[in-house]
Amino acid sequence: MRSFVDQLRMVPEVARLASGTPRNTTDAWERYWASVRTTGTQGEVLWDADIGAEAEQYAGVLEERMDGALPIVDVGCGNGQWTRWLVGRFPAAVGVDVADSAVLRARAESLGVAGVSYRTLDLTSPGTGGRLHGEFGDANVFIRGVFHVLRPKQRAQLAANALDLVGARGRVLLTETNYRGTPLAYMQSLGASPGRIPEPLRRAIGNIPVPGHFGAAERRAAFPARAWSTLAEGRVSIEAVPMRGTAATAIPGYFAMLGAR
Ligand SMILES: C[S@@+](CC[C@H](N)C(=O)[O-])C[C@H]1O[C@@H](n2cnc3c(N)ncnc32)[C@H](O)[C@@H]1O
């Protein structure tokens, strides 16, 4: 009961913050990334905890199910933290993001890292998967934290581009937050209370699309069984930056490894 009352008391501040979010999602992401000054565990970007235990959940399935001789495309790469993690496992890692400012930041943070490159691209735009395939051939695809912020039609478009990109040999590893409660309960689980919204969360609410959740049902809708085989799936714990103290914030998540039929 207390928790519900607290959620109601948070409404005015959340509504005020969210009213400033641009309607166009590309503009929203661009504005978000252009305003970021610090990344990493002590930084301002909600999902950018230093890579630790979360990655251990992916390493095995990645090694087991992906062809390590193929390049990998990190869709929605943000500041490229995961692109840099991936390049240790594949011959080349290409980060793509809809926001130019994310790509500029990813390049700046990747100076001296061999095998990574970045480009600005909207992967929900028809034909982008085919164009990347024309350049790289069959490729693996890594997607962390992108589907849950897309609308159903955009999810299907992104999956269609991924299908063109993987060809016969590539695979998709997607990992998404899957909190099943209301947006206010989600914010509370991330440490928000009336009069206190942690800064990384405040920046997200004020700039980017409201997140949904993405689990097995949403994956089935976006990746139709006539086109995709699900090779592995399950729960994961996704790490966000600490909201209090120094421990990463754990968010319930869902992962799937997929290949073209
Ligand atoms: C929640 S962030 C996750 C960033 C990164 N994958 C990570 O885990 O650190 C979502 C990212 O997806 C990007 N994005 C959103 N829609 C996109 C699209 N249609 N095409 C490419 N990138 C997109 C955003 O700009 C943002 O950087």
Tab-separated table of C-alpha atoms and ligand atoms in Angstrom:
chain	number	residue	atom	x	y	z
A	1	MET	CA	0.000	0.000	0.000
A	2	ARG	CA	2.782	2.384	1.045
A	3	SER	CA	4.604	1.591	-2.162
A	4	PHE	CA	1.499	2.362	-4.257
A	5	VAL	CA	0.942	5.674	-2.457
A	6	ASP	CA	4.589	6.557	-3.098
A	7	GLN	CA	4.071	5.782	-6.795
A	8	LEU	CA	1.119	8.203	-6.891
A	9	ARG	CA	3.226	10.862	-5.173
A	10	MET	CA	5.896	10.458	-7.870
A	11	VAL	CA	3.417	11.112	-10.713
A	12	PRO	CA	3.704	14.947	-10.938
A	13	GLU	CA	7.493	14.936	-11.137
A	14	VAL	CA	7.638	12.013	-13.581
A	15	ALA	CA	4.966	13.644	-15.779
A	16	ARG	CA	6.845	16.960	-15.753
A	17	LEU	CA	10.113	15.274	-16.746
A	18	ALA	CA	8.517	13.088	-19.433
A	19	SER	CA	6.674	16.038	-20.996
A	20	GLY	CA	10.035	17.277	-22.305
A	21	THR	CA	10.789	14.119	-24.321
A	22	PRO	CA	10.877	14.744	-28.109
A	23	ARG	CA	8.132	12.893	-29.981
A	24	ASN	CA	10.483	11.775	-32.735
A	25	THR	CA	12.509	8.891	-31.279
A	26	THR	CA	15.636	9.609	-33.344
A	27	ASP	CA	15.623	13.196	-32.082
A	28	ALA	CA	15.062	11.901	-28.561
A	29	TRP	CA	18.073	9.578	-28.684
A	30	GLU	CA	20.231	12.224	-30.308
A	31	ARG	CA	19.351	14.768	-27.641
A	32	TYR	CA	19.985	12.215	-24.903
A	33	TRP	CA	23.455	11.280	-26.160
A	34	ALA	CA	24.422	14.871	-26.983
A	35	SER	CA	23.847	15.785	-23.333
A	36	VAL	CA	25.882	12.923	-21.826
A	37	ARG	CA	29.075	14.078	-20.109
A	38	THR	CA	30.162	10.944	-18.221
A	39	THR	CA	29.788	7.212	-18.855
A	40	GLY	CA	30.748	4.063	-16.925
A	41	THR	CA	29.688	2.945	-13.479
A	42	GLN	CA	29.981	6.395	-11.912
A	43	GLY	CA	28.478	8.070	-14.989
A	44	GLU	CA	25.117	9.419	-16.097
A	45	VAL	CA	24.021	6.635	-18.476
A	46	LEU	CA	21.549	4.324	-16.733
A	47	TRP	CA	22.479	1.051	-18.510
A	48	ASP	CA	26.235	1.652	-18.716
A	49	ALA	CA	27.480	-0.222	-15.647
A	50	ASP	CA	31.042	-1.454	-16.094
A	51	ILE	CA	30.878	-4.878	-17.709
A	52	GLY	CA	31.083	-7.590	-15.048
A	53	ALA	CA	28.888	-10.495	-14.017
A	54	GLU	CA	26.240	-9.740	-16.656
A	55	ALA	CA	28.655	-10.658	-19.459
A	56	GLU	CA	29.351	-14.071	-17.935
A	57	GLN	CA	25.734	-14.964	-18.691
A	58	TYR	CA	26.344	-14.444	-22.431
A	59	ALA	CA	29.909	-15.699	-22.875
A	60	GLY	CA	29.054	-19.426	-22.929
A	61	VAL	CA	26.122	-19.269	-25.346
A	62	LEU	CA	28.032	-16.891	-27.570
A	63	GLU	CA	30.964	-19.264	-27.835
A	64	GLU	CA	28.776	-22.301	-28.251
A	65	ARG	CA	26.282	-20.959	-30.779
A	66	MET	CA	27.981	-18.225	-32.810
A	67	ASP	CA	30.546	-18.734	-35.560
A	68	GLY	CA	33.583	-16.945	-34.135
A	69	ALA	CA	35.053	-16.430	-37.605
A	70	LEU	CA	32.256	-14.022	-38.606
A	71	PRO	CA	32.153	-10.321	-37.743
A	72	ILE	CA	29.566	-9.102	-35.248
A	73	VAL	CA	27.286	-6.074	-35.498
A	74	ASP	CA	26.287	-4.422	-32.196
A	75	VAL	CA	22.875	-2.870	-32.913
A	76	GLY	CA	22.114	0.223	-30.801
A	77	CYS	CA	25.689	0.319	-29.549
A	78	GLY	CA	25.415	3.552	-27.545
A	79	ASN	CA	28.892	4.480	-26.288
A	80	GLY	CA	30.291	1.174	-27.583
A	81	GLN	CA	31.097	-0.454	-24.262
A	82	TRP	CA	29.691	-3.807	-25.427
A	83	THR	CA	31.156	-3.411	-28.936
A	84	ARG	CA	34.582	-3.267	-27.282
A	85	TRP	CA	33.742	-6.357	-25.216
A	86	LEU	CA	32.675	-8.203	-28.386
A	87	VAL	CA	35.794	-7.454	-30.415
A	88	GLY	CA	37.807	-9.690	-28.118
A	89	ARG	CA	35.653	-12.586	-29.320
A	90	PHE	CA	35.156	-11.890	-33.035
A	91	PRO	CA	37.526	-10.699	-35.772
A	92	ALA	CA	35.651	-7.393	-36.157
A	93	ALA	CA	32.873	-5.610	-34.269
A	94	VAL	CA	30.770	-2.915	-35.912
A	95	GLY	CA	28.690	-0.689	-33.625
A	96	VAL	CA	25.664	0.997	-35.184
A	97	ASP	CA	23.427	3.523	-33.503
A	98	VAL	CA	20.639	5.837	-34.621
A	99	ALA	CA	22.191	8.737	-32.688
A	100	ASP	CA	25.183	10.471	-34.215
A	101	SER	CA	26.289	11.688	-30.781
A	102	ALA	CA	26.379	8.092	-29.499
A	103	VAL	CA	28.601	7.097	-32.418
A	104	LEU	CA	30.942	10.055	-31.834
A	105	ARG	CA	31.222	9.109	-28.166
A	106	ALA	CA	31.762	5.422	-29.014
A	107	ARG	CA	34.608	6.361	-31.373
A	108	ALA	CA	36.198	8.626	-28.790
A	109	GLU	CA	36.013	5.913	-26.111
A	110	SER	CA	37.456	3.306	-28.504
A	111	LEU	CA	40.653	5.084	-29.543
A	112	GLY	CA	43.411	2.510	-29.846
A	113	VAL	CA	41.033	-0.496	-29.785
A	114	ALA	CA	41.741	-2.639	-32.865
A	115	GLY	CA	38.910	-4.181	-34.867
A	116	VAL	CA	36.041	-1.890	-33.836
A	117	SER	CA	34.269	0.625	-36.056
A	118	TYR	CA	31.081	2.629	-35.700
A	119	ARG	CA	28.433	4.160	-37.902
A	120	THR	CA	25.176	6.065	-37.583
A	121	LEU	CA	22.254	4.012	-38.879
A	122	ASP	CA	18.579	3.463	-38.035
A	123	LEU	CA	18.242	-0.324	-37.990
A	124	THR	CA	14.445	-0.118	-38.164
A	125	SER	CA	14.763	1.488	-41.583
A	126	PRO	CA	13.990	-0.974	-44.431
A	127	GLY	CA	17.046	-2.145	-46.370
A	128	THR	CA	19.703	-1.340	-43.746
A	129	GLY	CA	20.271	-5.014	-42.895
A	130	GLY	CA	20.721	-5.854	-46.583
A	131	ARG	CA	23.181	-2.983	-47.032
A	132	LEU	CA	25.290	-4.133	-44.092
A	133	HIS	CA	25.168	-7.683	-45.446
A	134	GLY	CA	26.416	-6.395	-48.804
A	135	GLU	CA	29.429	-4.950	-46.998
A	136	PHE	CA	30.226	-7.637	-44.397
A	137	GLY	CA	28.499	-10.791	-45.676
A	138	ASP	CA	26.860	-13.102	-43.108
A	139	ALA	CA	27.379	-11.509	-39.685
A	140	ASN	CA	26.486	-12.165	-36.075
A	141	VAL	CA	24.264	-9.607	-34.394
A	142	PHE	CA	24.311	-8.483	-30.744
A	143	ILE	CA	21.425	-6.402	-29.411
A	144	ARG	CA	21.267	-5.198	-25.790
A	145	GLY	CA	18.485	-3.008	-24.552
A	146	VAL	CA	16.983	-1.860	-27.865
A	147	PHE	CA	13.816	-3.906	-28.510
A	148	HIS	CA	12.202	-2.909	-25.229
A	149	VAL	CA	12.185	0.758	-26.264
A	150	LEU	CA	10.735	0.104	-29.746
A	151	ARG	CA	7.091	-0.073	-30.763
A	152	PRO	CA	5.832	-3.443	-32.144
A	153	LYS	CA	6.104	-2.348	-35.796
A	154	GLN	CA	9.672	-1.107	-35.288
A	155	ARG	CA	10.553	-4.374	-33.531
A	156	ALA	CA	9.411	-6.337	-36.589
A	157	GLN	CA	11.397	-4.023	-38.879
A	158	LEU	CA	14.552	-4.439	-36.803
A	159	ALA	CA	14.125	-8.225	-36.789
A	160	ALA	CA	13.668	-8.180	-40.607
A	161	ASN	CA	16.943	-6.279	-40.985
A	162	ALA	CA	18.655	-8.732	-38.646
A	163	LEU	CA	17.382	-11.579	-40.847
A	164	ASP	CA	19.029	-10.023	-43.909
A	165	LEU	CA	22.236	-9.466	-41.977
A	166	VAL	CA	22.707	-12.930	-40.454
A	167	GLY	CA	22.207	-14.801	-43.750
A	168	ALA	CA	22.761	-18.552	-43.404
A	169	ARG	CA	25.667	-18.512	-40.924
A	170	GLY	CA	25.176	-15.591	-38.553
A	171	ARG	CA	23.186	-15.631	-35.317
A	172	VAL	CA	21.429	-13.051	-33.167
A	173	LEU	CA	22.001	-12.707	-29.420
A	174	LEU	CA	19.486	-10.333	-27.939
A	175	THR	CA	19.205	-9.350	-24.307
A	176	GLU	CA	16.490	-7.052	-23.028
A	177	THR	CA	15.065	-5.778	-19.773
A	178	ASN	CA	11.824	-7.545	-18.918
A	179	TYR	CA	10.349	-5.898	-15.826
A	180	ARG	CA	6.653	-6.864	-15.916
A	181	GLY	CA	5.196	-4.199	-13.585
A	182	THR	CA	3.989	-0.686	-14.356
A	183	PRO	CA	6.453	2.068	-15.395
A	184	LEU	CA	6.091	3.685	-11.938
A	185	ALA	CA	6.805	0.398	-10.156
A	186	TYR	CA	9.807	-0.029	-12.467
A	187	MET	CA	11.131	3.401	-11.511
A	188	GLN	CA	10.655	2.526	-7.861
A	189	SER	CA	12.597	-0.704	-8.339
A	190	LEU	CA	15.403	1.446	-9.748
A	191	GLY	CA	15.558	3.508	-6.569
A	192	ALA	CA	13.089	6.331	-7.262
A	193	SER	CA	10.934	7.665	-4.425
A	194	PRO	CA	8.826	10.823	-4.034
A	195	GLY	CA	11.198	13.791	-4.280
A	196	ARG	CA	14.204	11.607	-5.130
A	197	ILE	CA	14.792	10.338	-8.635
A	198	PRO	CA	18.418	9.179	-9.103
A	199	GLU	CA	20.196	11.272	-11.758
A	200	PRO	CA	20.765	8.503	-14.390
A	201	LEU	CA	17.058	7.636	-14.197
A	202	ARG	CA	16.018	11.302	-14.244
A	203	ARG	CA	17.992	11.830	-17.479
A	204	ALA	CA	16.345	8.797	-19.088
A	205	ILE	CA	12.797	9.803	-18.116
A	206	GLY	CA	13.370	13.325	-19.398
A	207	ASN	CA	14.820	12.407	-22.779
A	208	ILE	CA	14.068	9.003	-24.205
A	209	PRO	CA	11.040	6.824	-25.091
A	210	VAL	CA	9.246	5.146	-22.165
A	211	PRO	CA	10.637	1.597	-21.926
A	212	GLY	CA	8.359	-1.417	-22.256
A	213	HIS	CA	9.335	-4.986	-21.479
A	214	PHE	CA	10.605	-7.712	-23.775
A	215	GLY	CA	10.322	-11.417	-23.018
A	216	ALA	CA	9.496	-14.653	-24.826
A	217	ALA	CA	6.031	-13.471	-25.982
A	218	GLU	CA	7.413	-10.239	-27.432
A	219	ARG	CA	10.276	-12.164	-29.079
A	220	ARG	CA	7.782	-14.545	-30.734
A	221	ALA	CA	5.858	-11.574	-32.139
A	222	ALA	CA	8.953	-9.829	-33.523
A	223	PHE	CA	10.814	-12.942	-34.752
A	224	PRO	CA	8.189	-15.168	-36.445
A	225	ALA	CA	8.785	-18.913	-36.192
A	226	ARG	CA	8.467	-19.301	-39.975
A	227	ALA	CA	11.698	-17.297	-40.375
A	228	TRP	CA	13.613	-17.894	-37.129
A	229	SER	CA	14.767	-20.797	-34.958
A	230	THR	CA	15.233	-20.126	-31.252
A	231	LEU	CA	18.436	-21.894	-30.224
A	232	ALA	CA	18.496	-20.795	-26.585
A	233	GLU	CA	16.528	-18.437	-24.367
A	234	GLY	CA	16.030	-17.677	-20.703
A	235	ARG	CA	16.272	-15.198	-17.882
A	236	VAL	CA	19.238	-12.939	-17.306
A	237	SER	CA	20.078	-10.211	-14.853
A	238	ILE	CA	20.872	-6.947	-16.622
A	239	GLU	CA	23.171	-4.559	-14.806
A	240	ALA	CA	22.557	-0.830	-14.629
A	241	VAL	CA	24.692	1.747	-12.831
A	242	PRO	CA	24.419	1.925	-9.011
A	243	MET	CA	21.516	4.052	-7.788
A	244	ARG	CA	22.736	4.003	-4.199
A	245	GLY	CA	26.171	2.978	-2.973
A	246	THR	CA	28.498	1.203	-5.366
A	247	ALA	CA	26.768	-2.066	-6.331
A	248	ALA	CA	25.344	-2.341	-9.856
A	249	THR	CA	21.527	-2.258	-10.069
A	250	ALA	CA	20.084	-5.614	-11.195
A	251	ILE	CA	17.125	-5.528	-13.619
A	252	PRO	CA	15.219	-8.704	-14.585
A	253	GLY	CA	15.957	-9.500	-18.206
A	254	TYR	CA	15.435	-11.963	-21.035
A	255	PHE	CA	17.925	-13.275	-23.590
A	256	ALA	CA	17.525	-15.293	-26.772
A	257	MET	CA	19.910	-16.782	-29.320
A	258	LEU	CA	18.305	-16.972	-32.758
A	259	GLY	CA	19.212	-18.175	-36.219
A	260	ALA	CA	17.501	-17.988	-39.619
A	261	ARG	CA	15.541	-21.073	-40.703
B	1	LIG	C1	19.213	1.456	-23.842
B	1	LIG	S1	20.427	1.948	-24.978
B	1	LIG	C2	21.512	0.532	-24.994
B	1	LIG	C3	22.903	0.866	-25.514
B	1	LIG	C4	23.869	-0.323	-25.599
B	1	LIG	N1	23.315	-1.405	-26.395
B	1	LIG	C5	24.225	-0.821	-24.227
B	1	LIG	O1	23.668	-1.838	-23.807
B	1	LIG	O2	25.060	-0.172	-23.582
B	1	LIG	C6	19.583	1.811	-26.543
B	1	LIG	C7	20.438	2.305	-27.705
B	1	LIG	O3	19.776	1.987	-28.920
B	1	LIG	C8	19.901	3.069	-29.818
B	1	LIG	N2	18.790	2.956	-30.776
B	1	LIG	C9	17.463	3.189	-30.529
B	1	LIG	N3	16.750	2.964	-31.646
B	1	LIG	C10	17.636	2.574	-32.612
B	1	LIG	C11	17.505	2.232	-33.988
B	1	LIG	N4	16.305	2.253	-34.579
B	1	LIG	N5	18.616	1.898	-34.695
B	1	LIG	C12	19.836	1.906	-34.089
B	1	LIG	N6	20.024	2.238	-32.802
B	1	LIG	C13	18.938	2.563	-32.061
B	1	LIG	C14	19.857	4.298	-28.904
B	1	LIG	O4	20.402	5.461	-29.474
B	1	LIG	C15	20.658	3.818	-27.696
B	1	LIG	O5	22.017	4.092	-27.821
